[in-house]
PDB file of C-alpha atoms in Angstrom:
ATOM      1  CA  UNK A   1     101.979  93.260 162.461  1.00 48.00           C
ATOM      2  CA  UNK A   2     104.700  93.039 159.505  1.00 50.00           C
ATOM      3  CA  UNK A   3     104.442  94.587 156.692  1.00 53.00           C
ATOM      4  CA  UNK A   4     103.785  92.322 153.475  1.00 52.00           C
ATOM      5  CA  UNK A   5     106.698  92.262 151.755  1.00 55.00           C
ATOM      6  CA  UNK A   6     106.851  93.864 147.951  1.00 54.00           C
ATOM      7  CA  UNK A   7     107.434  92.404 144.676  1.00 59.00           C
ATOM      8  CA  UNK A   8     109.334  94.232 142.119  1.00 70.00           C
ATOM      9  CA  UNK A   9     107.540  93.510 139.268  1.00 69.00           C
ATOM     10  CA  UNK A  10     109.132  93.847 135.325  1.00 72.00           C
ATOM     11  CA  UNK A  11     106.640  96.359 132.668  1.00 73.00           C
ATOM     12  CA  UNK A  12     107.662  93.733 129.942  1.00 76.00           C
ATOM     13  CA  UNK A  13     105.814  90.618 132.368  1.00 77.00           C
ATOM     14  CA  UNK A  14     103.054  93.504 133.223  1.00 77.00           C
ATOM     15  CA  UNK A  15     102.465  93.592 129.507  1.00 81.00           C
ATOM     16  CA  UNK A  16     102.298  90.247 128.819  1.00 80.00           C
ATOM     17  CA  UNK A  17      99.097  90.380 131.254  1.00 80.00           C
ATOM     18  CA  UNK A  18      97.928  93.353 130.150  1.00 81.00           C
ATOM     19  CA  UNK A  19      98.064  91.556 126.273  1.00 83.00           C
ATOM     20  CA  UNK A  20      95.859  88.457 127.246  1.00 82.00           C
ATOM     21  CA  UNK A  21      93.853  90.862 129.243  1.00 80.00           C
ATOM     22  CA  UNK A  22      92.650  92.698 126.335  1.00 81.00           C
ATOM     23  CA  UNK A  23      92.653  89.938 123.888  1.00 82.00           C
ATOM     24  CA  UNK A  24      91.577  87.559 125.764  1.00 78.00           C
ATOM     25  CA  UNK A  25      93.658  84.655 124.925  1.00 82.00           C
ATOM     26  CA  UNK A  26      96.958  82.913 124.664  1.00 82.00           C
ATOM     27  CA  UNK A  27      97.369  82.968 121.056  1.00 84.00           C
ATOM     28  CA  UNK A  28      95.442  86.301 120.141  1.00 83.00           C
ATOM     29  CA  UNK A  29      97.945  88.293 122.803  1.00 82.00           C
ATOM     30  CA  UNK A  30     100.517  86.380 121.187  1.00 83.00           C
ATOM     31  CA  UNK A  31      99.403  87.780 117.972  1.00 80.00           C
ATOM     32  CA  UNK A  32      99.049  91.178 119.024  1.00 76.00           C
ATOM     33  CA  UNK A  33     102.699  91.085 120.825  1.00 74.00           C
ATOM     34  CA  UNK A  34     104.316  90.066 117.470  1.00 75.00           C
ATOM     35  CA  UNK A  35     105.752  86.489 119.054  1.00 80.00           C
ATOM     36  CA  UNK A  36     104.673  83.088 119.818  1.00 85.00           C
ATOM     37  CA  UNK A  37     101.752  81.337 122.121  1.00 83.00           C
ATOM     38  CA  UNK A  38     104.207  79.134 124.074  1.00 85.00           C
ATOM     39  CA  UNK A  39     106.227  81.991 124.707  1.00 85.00           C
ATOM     40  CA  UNK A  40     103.309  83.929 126.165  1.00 83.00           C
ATOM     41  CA  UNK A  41     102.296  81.012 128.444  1.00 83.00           C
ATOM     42  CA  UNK A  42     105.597  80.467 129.315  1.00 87.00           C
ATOM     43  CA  UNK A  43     106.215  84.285 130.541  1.00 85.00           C
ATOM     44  CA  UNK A  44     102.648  84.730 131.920  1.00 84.00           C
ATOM     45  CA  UNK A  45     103.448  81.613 134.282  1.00 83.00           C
ATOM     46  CA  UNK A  46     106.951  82.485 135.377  1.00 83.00           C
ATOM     47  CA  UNK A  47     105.311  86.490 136.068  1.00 80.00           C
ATOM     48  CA  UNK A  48     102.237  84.436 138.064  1.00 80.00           C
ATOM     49  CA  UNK A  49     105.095  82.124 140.248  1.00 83.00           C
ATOM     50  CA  UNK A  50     107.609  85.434 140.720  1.00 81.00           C
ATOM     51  CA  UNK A  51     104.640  87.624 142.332  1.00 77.00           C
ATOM     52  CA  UNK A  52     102.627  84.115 144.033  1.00 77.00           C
ATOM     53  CA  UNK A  53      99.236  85.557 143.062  1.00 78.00           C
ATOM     54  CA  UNK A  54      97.288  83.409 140.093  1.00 81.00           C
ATOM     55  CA  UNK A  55      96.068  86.200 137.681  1.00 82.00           C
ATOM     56  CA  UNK A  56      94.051  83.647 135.406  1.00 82.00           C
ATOM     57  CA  UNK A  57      92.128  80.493 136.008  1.00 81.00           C
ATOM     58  CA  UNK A  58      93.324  78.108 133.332  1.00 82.00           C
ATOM     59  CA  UNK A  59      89.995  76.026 132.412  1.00 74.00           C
ATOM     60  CA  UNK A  60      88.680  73.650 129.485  1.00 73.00           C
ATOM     61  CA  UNK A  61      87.247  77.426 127.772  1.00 72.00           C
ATOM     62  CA  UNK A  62      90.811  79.046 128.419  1.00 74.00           C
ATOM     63  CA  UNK A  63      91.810  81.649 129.971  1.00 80.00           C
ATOM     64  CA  UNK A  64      89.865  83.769 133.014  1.00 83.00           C
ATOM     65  CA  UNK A  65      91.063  86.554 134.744  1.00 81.00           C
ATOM     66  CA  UNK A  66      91.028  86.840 138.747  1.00 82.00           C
ATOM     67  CA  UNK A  67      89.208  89.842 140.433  1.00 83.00           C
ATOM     68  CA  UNK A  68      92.485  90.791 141.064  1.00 79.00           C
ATOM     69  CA  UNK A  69      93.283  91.076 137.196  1.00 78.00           C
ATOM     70  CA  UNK A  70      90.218  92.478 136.453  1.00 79.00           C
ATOM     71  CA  UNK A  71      91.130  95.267 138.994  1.00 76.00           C
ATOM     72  CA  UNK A  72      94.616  95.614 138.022  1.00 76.00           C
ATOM     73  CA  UNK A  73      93.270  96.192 133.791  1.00 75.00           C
ATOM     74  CA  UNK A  74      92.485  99.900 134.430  1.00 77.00           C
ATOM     75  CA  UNK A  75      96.175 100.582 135.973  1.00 76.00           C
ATOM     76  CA  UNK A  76      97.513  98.918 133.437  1.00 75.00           C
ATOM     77  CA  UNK A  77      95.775 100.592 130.752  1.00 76.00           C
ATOM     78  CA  UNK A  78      97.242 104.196 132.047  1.00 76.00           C
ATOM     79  CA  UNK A  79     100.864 102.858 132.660  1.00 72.00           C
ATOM     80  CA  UNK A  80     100.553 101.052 129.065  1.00 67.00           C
ATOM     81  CA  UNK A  81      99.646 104.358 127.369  1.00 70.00           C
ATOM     82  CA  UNK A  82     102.050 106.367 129.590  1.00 66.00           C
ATOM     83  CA  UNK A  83     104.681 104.271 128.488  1.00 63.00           C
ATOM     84  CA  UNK A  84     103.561 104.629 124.639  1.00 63.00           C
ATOM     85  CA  UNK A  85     103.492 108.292 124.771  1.00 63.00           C
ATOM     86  CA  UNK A  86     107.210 108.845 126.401  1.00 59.00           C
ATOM     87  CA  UNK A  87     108.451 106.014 123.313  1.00 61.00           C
ATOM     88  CA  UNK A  88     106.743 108.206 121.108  1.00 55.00           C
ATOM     89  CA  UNK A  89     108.055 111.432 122.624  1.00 60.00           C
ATOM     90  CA  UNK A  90     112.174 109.536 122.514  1.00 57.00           C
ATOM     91  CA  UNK A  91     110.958 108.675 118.822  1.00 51.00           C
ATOM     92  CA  UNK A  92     110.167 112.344 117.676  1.00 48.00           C
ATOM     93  CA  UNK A  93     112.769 113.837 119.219  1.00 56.00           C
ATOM     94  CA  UNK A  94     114.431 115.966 117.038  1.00 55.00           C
ATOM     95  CA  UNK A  95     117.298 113.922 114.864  1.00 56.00           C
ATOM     96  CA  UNK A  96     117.693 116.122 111.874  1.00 62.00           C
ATOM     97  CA  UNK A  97     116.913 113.816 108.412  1.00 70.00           C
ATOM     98  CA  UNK A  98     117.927 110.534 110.348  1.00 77.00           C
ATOM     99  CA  UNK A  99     116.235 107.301 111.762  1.00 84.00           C
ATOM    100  CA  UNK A 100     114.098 104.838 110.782  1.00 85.00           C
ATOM    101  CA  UNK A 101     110.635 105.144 109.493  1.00 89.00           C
ATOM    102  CA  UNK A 102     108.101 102.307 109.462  1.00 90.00           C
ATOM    103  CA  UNK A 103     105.368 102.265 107.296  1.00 92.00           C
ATOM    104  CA  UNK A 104     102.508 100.350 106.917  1.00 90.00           C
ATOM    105  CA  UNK A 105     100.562  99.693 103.962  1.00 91.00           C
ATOM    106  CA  UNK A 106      98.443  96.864 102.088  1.00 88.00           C
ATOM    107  CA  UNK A 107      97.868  94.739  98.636  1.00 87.00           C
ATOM    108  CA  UNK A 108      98.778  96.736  95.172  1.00 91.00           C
ATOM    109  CA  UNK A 109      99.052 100.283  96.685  1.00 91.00           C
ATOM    110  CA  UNK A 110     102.007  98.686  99.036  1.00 92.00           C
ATOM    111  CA  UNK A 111     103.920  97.010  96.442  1.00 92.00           C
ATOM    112  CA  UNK A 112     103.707  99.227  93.190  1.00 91.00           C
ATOM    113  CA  UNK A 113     103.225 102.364  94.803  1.00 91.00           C
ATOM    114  CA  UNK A 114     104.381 103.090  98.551  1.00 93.00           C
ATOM    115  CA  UNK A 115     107.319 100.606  97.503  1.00 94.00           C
ATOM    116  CA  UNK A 116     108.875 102.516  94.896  1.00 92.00           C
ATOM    117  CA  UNK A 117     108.289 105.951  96.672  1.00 92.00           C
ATOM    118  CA  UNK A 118     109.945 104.890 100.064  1.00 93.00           C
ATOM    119  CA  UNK A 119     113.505 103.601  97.750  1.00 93.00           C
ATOM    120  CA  UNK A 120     113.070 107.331  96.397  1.00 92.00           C
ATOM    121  CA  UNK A 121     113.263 109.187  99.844  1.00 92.00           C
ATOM    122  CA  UNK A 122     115.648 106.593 101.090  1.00 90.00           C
ATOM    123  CA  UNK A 123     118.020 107.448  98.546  1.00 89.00           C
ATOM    124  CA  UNK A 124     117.492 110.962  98.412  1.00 86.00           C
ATOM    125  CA  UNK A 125     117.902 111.016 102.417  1.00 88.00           C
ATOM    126  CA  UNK A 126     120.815 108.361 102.768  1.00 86.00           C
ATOM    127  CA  UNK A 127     120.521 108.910 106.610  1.00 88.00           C
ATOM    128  CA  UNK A 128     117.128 107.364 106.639  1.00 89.00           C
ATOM    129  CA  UNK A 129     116.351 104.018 106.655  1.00 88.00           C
ATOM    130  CA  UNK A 130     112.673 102.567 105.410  1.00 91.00           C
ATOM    131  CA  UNK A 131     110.343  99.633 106.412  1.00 91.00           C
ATOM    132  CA  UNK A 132     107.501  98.980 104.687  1.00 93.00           C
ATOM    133  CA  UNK A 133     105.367  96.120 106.155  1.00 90.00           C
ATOM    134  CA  UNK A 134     102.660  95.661 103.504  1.00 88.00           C
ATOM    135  CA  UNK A 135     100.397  93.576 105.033  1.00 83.00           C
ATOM    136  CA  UNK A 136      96.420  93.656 105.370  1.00 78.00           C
ATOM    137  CA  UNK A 137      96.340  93.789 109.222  1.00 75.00           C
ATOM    138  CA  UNK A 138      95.162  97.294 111.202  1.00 72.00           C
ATOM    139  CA  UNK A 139      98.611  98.368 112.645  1.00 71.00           C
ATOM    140  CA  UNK A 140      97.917 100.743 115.419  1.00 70.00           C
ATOM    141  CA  UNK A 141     100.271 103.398 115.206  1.00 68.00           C
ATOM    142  CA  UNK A 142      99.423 104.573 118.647  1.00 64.00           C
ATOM    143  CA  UNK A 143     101.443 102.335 120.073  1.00 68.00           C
ATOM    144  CA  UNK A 144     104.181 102.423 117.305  1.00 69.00           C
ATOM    145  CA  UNK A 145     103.369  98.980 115.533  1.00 78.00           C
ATOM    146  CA  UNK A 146     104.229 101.880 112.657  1.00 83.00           C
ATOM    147  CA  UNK A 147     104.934 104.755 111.947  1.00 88.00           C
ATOM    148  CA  UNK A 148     103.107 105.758 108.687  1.00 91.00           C
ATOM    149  CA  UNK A 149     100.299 103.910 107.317  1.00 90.00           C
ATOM    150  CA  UNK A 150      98.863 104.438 103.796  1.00 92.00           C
ATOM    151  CA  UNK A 151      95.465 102.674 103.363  1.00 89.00           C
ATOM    152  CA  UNK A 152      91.889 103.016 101.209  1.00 87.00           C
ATOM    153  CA  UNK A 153      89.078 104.141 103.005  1.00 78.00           C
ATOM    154  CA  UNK A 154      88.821 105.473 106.898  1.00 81.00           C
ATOM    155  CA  UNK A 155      90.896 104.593 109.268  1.00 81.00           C
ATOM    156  CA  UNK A 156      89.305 103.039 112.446  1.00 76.00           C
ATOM    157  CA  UNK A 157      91.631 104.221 114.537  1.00 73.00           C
ATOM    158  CA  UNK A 158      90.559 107.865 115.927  1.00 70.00           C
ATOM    159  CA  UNK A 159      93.683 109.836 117.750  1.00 77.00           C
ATOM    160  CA  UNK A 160      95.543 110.248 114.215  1.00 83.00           C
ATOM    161  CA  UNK A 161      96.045 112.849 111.635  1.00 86.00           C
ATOM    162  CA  UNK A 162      94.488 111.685 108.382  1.00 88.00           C
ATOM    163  CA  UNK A 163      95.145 113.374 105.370  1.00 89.00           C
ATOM    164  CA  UNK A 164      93.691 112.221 101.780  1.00 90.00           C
ATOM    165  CA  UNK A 165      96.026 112.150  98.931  1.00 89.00           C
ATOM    166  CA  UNK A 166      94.972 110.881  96.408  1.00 88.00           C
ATOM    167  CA  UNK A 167      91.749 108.660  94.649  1.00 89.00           C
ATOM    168  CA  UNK A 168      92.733 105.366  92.679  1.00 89.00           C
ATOM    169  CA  UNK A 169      90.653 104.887  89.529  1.00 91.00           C
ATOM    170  CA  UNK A 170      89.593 101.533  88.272  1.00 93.00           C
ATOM    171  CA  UNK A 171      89.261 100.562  85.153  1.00 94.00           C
ATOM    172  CA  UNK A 172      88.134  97.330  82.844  1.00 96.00           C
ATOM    173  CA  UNK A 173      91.019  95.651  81.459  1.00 97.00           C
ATOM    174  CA  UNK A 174      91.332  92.415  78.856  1.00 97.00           C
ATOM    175  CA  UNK A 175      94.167  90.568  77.003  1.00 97.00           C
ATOM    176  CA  UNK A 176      94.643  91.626  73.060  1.00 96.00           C
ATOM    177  CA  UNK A 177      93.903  87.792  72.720  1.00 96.00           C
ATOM    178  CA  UNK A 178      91.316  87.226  74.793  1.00 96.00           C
ATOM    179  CA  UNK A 179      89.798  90.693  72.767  1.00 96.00           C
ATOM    180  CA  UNK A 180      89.917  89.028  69.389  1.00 95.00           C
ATOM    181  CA  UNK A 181      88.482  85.498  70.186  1.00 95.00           C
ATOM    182  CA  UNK A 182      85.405  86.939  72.428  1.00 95.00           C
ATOM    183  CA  UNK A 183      85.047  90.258  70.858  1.00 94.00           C
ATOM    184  CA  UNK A 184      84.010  93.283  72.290  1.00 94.00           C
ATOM    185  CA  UNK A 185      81.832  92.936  75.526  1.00 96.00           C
ATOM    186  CA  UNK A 186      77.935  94.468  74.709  1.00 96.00           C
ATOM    187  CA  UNK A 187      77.796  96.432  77.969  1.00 96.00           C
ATOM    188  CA  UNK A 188      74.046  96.981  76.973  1.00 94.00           C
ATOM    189  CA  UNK A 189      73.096  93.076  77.304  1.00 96.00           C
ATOM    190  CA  UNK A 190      75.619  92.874  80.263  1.00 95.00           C
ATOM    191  CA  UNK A 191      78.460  91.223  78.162  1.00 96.00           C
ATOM    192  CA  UNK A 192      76.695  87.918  77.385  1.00 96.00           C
ATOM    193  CA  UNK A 193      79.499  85.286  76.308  1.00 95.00           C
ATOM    194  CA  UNK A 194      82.519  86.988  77.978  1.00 97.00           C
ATOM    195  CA  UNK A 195      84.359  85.682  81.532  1.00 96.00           C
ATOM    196  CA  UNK A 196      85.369  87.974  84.584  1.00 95.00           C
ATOM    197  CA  UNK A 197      86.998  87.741  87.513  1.00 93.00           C
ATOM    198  CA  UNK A 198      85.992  88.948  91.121  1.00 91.00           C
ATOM    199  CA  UNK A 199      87.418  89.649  94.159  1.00 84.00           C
ATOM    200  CA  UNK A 200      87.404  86.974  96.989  1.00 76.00           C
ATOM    201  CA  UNK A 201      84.373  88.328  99.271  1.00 67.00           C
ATOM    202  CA  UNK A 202      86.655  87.207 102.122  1.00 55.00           C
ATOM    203  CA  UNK A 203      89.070  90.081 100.586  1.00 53.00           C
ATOM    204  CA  UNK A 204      86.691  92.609 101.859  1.00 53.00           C
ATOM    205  CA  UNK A 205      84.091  94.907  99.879  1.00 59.00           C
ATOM    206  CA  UNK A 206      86.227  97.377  97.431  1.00 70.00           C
ATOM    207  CA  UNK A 207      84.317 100.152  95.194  1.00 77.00           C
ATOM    208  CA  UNK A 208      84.396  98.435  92.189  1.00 84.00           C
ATOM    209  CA  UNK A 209      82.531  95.525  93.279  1.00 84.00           C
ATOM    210  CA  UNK A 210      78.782  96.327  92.277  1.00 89.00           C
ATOM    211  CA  UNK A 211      80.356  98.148  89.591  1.00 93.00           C
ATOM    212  CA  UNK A 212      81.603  95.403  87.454  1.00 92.00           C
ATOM    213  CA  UNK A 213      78.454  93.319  88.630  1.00 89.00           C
ATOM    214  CA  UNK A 214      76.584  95.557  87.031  1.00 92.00           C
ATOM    215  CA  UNK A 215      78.706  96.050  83.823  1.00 94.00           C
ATOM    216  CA  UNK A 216      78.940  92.398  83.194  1.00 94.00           C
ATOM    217  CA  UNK A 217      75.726  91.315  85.062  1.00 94.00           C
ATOM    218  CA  UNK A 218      75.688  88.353  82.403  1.00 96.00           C
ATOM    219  CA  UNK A 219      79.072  87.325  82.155  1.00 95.00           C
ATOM    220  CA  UNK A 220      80.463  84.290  84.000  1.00 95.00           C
ATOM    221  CA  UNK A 221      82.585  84.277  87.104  1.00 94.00           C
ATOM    222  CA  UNK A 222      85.486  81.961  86.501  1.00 94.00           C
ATOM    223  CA  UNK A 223      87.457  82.694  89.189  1.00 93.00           C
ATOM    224  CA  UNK A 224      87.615  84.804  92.979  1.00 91.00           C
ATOM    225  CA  UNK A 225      90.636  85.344  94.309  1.00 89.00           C
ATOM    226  CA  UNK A 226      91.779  87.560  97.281  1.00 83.00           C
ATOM    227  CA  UNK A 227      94.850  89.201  95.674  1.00 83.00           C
ATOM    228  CA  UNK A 228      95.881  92.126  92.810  1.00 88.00           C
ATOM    229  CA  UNK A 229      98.550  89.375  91.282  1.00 90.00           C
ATOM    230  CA  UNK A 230      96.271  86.535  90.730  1.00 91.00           C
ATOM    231  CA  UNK A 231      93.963  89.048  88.842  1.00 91.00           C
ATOM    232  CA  UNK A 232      96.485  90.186  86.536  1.00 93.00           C
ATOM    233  CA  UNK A 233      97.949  86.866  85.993  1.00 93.00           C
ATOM    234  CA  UNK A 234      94.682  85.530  84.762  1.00 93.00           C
ATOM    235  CA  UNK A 235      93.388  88.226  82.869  1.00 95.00           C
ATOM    236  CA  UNK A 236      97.089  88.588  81.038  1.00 95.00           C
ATOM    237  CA  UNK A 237      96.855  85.041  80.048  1.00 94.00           C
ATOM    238  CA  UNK A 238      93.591  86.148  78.096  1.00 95.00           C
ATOM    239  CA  UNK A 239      91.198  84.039  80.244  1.00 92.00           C
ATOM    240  CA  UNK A 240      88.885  86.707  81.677  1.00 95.00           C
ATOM    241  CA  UNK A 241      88.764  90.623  82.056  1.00 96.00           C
ATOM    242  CA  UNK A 242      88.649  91.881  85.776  1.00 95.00           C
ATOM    243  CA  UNK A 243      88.821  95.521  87.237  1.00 94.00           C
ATOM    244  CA  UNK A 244      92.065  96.358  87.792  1.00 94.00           C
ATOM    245  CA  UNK A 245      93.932  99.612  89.286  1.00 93.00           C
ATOM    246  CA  UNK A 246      95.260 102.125  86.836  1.00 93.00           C
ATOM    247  CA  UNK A 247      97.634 102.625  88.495  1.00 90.00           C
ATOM    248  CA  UNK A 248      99.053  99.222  88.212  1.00 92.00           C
ATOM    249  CA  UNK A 249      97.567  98.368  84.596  1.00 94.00           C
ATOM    250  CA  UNK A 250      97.954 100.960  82.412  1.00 92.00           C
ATOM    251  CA  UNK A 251     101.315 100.165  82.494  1.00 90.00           C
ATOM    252  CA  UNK A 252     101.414  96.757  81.656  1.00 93.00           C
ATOM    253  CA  UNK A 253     101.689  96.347  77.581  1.00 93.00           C
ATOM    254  CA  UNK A 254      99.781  92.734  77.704  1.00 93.00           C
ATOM    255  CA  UNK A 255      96.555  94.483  78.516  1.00 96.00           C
ATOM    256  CA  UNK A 256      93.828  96.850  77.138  1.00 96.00           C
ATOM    257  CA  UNK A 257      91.410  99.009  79.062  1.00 96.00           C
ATOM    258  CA  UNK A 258      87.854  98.653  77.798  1.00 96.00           C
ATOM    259  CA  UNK A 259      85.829 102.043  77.163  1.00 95.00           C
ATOM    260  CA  UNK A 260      82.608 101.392  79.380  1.00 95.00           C
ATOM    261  CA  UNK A 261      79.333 103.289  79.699  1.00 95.00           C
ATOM    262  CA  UNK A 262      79.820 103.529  83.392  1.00 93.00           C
ATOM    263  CA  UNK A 263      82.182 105.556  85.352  1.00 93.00           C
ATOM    264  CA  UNK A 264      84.901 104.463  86.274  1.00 92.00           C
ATOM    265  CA  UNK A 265      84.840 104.106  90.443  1.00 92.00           C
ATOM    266  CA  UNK A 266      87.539 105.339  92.532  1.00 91.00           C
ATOM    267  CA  UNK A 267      89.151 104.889  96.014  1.00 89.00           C
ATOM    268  CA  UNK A 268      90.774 107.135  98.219  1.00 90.00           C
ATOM    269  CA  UNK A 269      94.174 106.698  99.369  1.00 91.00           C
ATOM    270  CA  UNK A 270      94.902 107.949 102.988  1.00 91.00           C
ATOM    271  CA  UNK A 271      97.933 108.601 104.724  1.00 91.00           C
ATOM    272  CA  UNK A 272      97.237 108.473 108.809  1.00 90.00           C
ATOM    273  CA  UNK A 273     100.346 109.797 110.887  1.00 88.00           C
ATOM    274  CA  UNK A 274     100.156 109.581 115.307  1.00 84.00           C
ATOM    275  CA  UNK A 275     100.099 113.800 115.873  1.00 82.00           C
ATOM    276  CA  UNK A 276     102.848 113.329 118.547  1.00 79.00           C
ATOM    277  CA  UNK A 277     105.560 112.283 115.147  1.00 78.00           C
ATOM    278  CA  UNK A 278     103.729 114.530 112.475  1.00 76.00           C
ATOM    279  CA  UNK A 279     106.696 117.391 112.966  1.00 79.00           C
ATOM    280  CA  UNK A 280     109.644 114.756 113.614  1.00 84.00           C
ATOM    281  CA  UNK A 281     112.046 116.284 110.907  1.00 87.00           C
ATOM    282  CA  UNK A 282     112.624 112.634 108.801  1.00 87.00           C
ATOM    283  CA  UNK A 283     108.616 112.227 109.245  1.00 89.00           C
ATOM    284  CA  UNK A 284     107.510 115.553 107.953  1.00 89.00           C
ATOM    285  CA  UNK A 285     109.888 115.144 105.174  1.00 90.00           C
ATOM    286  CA  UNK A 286     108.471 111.884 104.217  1.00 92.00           C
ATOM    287  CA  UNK A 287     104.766 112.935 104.552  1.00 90.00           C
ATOM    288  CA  UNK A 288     105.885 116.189 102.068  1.00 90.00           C
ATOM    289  CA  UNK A 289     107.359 114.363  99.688  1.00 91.00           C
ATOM    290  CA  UNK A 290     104.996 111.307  99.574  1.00 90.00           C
ATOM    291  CA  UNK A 291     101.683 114.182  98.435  1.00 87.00           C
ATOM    292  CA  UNK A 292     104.128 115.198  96.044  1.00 86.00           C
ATOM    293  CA  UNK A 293     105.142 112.202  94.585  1.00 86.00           C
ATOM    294  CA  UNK A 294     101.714 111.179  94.035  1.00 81.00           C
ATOM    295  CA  UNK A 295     101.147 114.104  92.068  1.00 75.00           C
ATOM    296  CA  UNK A 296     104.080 113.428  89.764  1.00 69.00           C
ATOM    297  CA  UNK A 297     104.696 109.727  89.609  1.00 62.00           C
ATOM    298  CA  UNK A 298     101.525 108.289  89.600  1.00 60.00           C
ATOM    299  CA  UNK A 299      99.249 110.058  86.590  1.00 57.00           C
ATOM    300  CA  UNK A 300      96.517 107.283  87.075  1.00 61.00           C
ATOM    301  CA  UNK A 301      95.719 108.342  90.566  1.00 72.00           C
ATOM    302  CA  UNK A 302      93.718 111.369  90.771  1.00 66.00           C
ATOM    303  CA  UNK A 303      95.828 113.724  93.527  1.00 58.00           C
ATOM    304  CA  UNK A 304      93.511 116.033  96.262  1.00 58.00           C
TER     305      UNK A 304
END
């Protein structure tokens, strides 16, 4: 009886069905894969003709996989994270002060302080060359999506080294103007008369939330929005006062922070780091110098 006949079979077409394997879709692996959904469908198909074996049945609800995908998931899984760790192991290999570095960050923290503090290394270290993607998404640093992330909070993600650097203070802030036409707020009759400004709940829940709800319990909400700049814009135009980072607004000479009974919440700034890059030379050197510059640049954040 002959032998059947192998297929040599490409890891970048395995990956494609490993992607809509765990995400379970077209457009979600597409997502995930950093490219597009007809590209996706396109390769999946082409892998499907090259190997003759259907791996999905295509239906009115999407996408299904075979028995023979759903047997094939577990395999893939281990070669997926076997390849991961040698890319990591090529990435950390020792280079001196050299390379890129990818970091990953979100909203204010991104853009007025991991921003400023990546030019600083970058400069110092002219052999180094920065990315920061400052974007709200989990990148999963795992599997090298980056290779640095700074966030608030925990991180979800469990095989990392987390360190805490730092804890952002929040504070009330109000235009000059919009001080002298609506007075002072009476924090004791939960600022009656005055206007504030929340965050979009689709934003997410941040720690100053119930905090400012409380403070201004009968103030009105003029506006919600999901972003640091819309918040400053409004409250510099004197419309409203809105909690702001001090980080970001003590430094901004069109506004003035408002002495409140309550105090002041914070949020913790993290740094996460995959263990297998920790000691790479250019990442140690960044993690070193990004607790220090914390410490020295940023007064309003309260260093650990």
């Amino acid at each position: 009886m002959p032998r059947p006949k192998l297929v040599k079979v490409d890891w970048d077409d395995l990956r494609i069905a490993l992607a809509v394997l765990r995400h379970g879709s077209l457009s979600a692996a597409a997502r995930a894969m950093g490219t597009t959904q007809p590209t996706v469908s396109r390769r999946l198909d082409a892998f499907e003709r090259h190997i003759g074996i259907e791996l999905f049945e295509r239906g009115k609800e999407g996408l299904a996989p075979t028995p023979l995908a759903t047997a094939l998931f577990e395999n893939l899984q281990r070669m997926d994270e076997g390849a991961l760790a040698i890319e990591r192991r090529i990435a950390a290999r020792d280079t001196g002060l050299q390379g890129a570095i990818t970091v990953t960050s979100l909203d204010w923290l991104g853009d007025y302080v991991v921003a400023p503090m990546l030019a600083r290394f970058s400069a110092s270290h002219r052999l180094v060359v920065c990315e920061l993607i400052n974007d709200a998404r989990v990148f999963n640093l795992s599997r090298r999506d980056a290779d640095v992330a700074f966030r608030f909070g925990a991180f979800d993600q469990e095989d990392l080294v987390v360190r805490k650097l730092a804890e952002a203070a929040y504070g009330l802030y109000a235009s000059p103007e919009y001080l002298e036409r609506h007075g002072r707020p009476n924090f004791e009759r939960g600022c009656p008369g005055h206007a504030i400004i929340l965050l979009h709940e689709a934003a997410g829940r941040v720690c100053y939330g119930e905090w400012l709800k409380t403070l201004a319990r009968e103030a009105r909400v003029i506006l919600r929005t999901n972003g640091l700049q819309s918040h400053l814009a409004a409250v510099e135009a004197g419309d409203a006062m809105a909690a702001l980072p001090r980080a970001v607004a003590d430094r901004r000479p069109a506004l003035r922070r408002i002495e409140t009974p309550l105090a002041e919440p914070v949020q913790p700034i993290r740094m996460g780091v995959h263990p297998d890059l920790r000691d790479t030379p250019r990442i140690r050197a960044f993690i070193d110098f990004a607790a220090r510059e914390l410490k020295v640049r940023a007064p309003e954040l309260n260093p650990v």
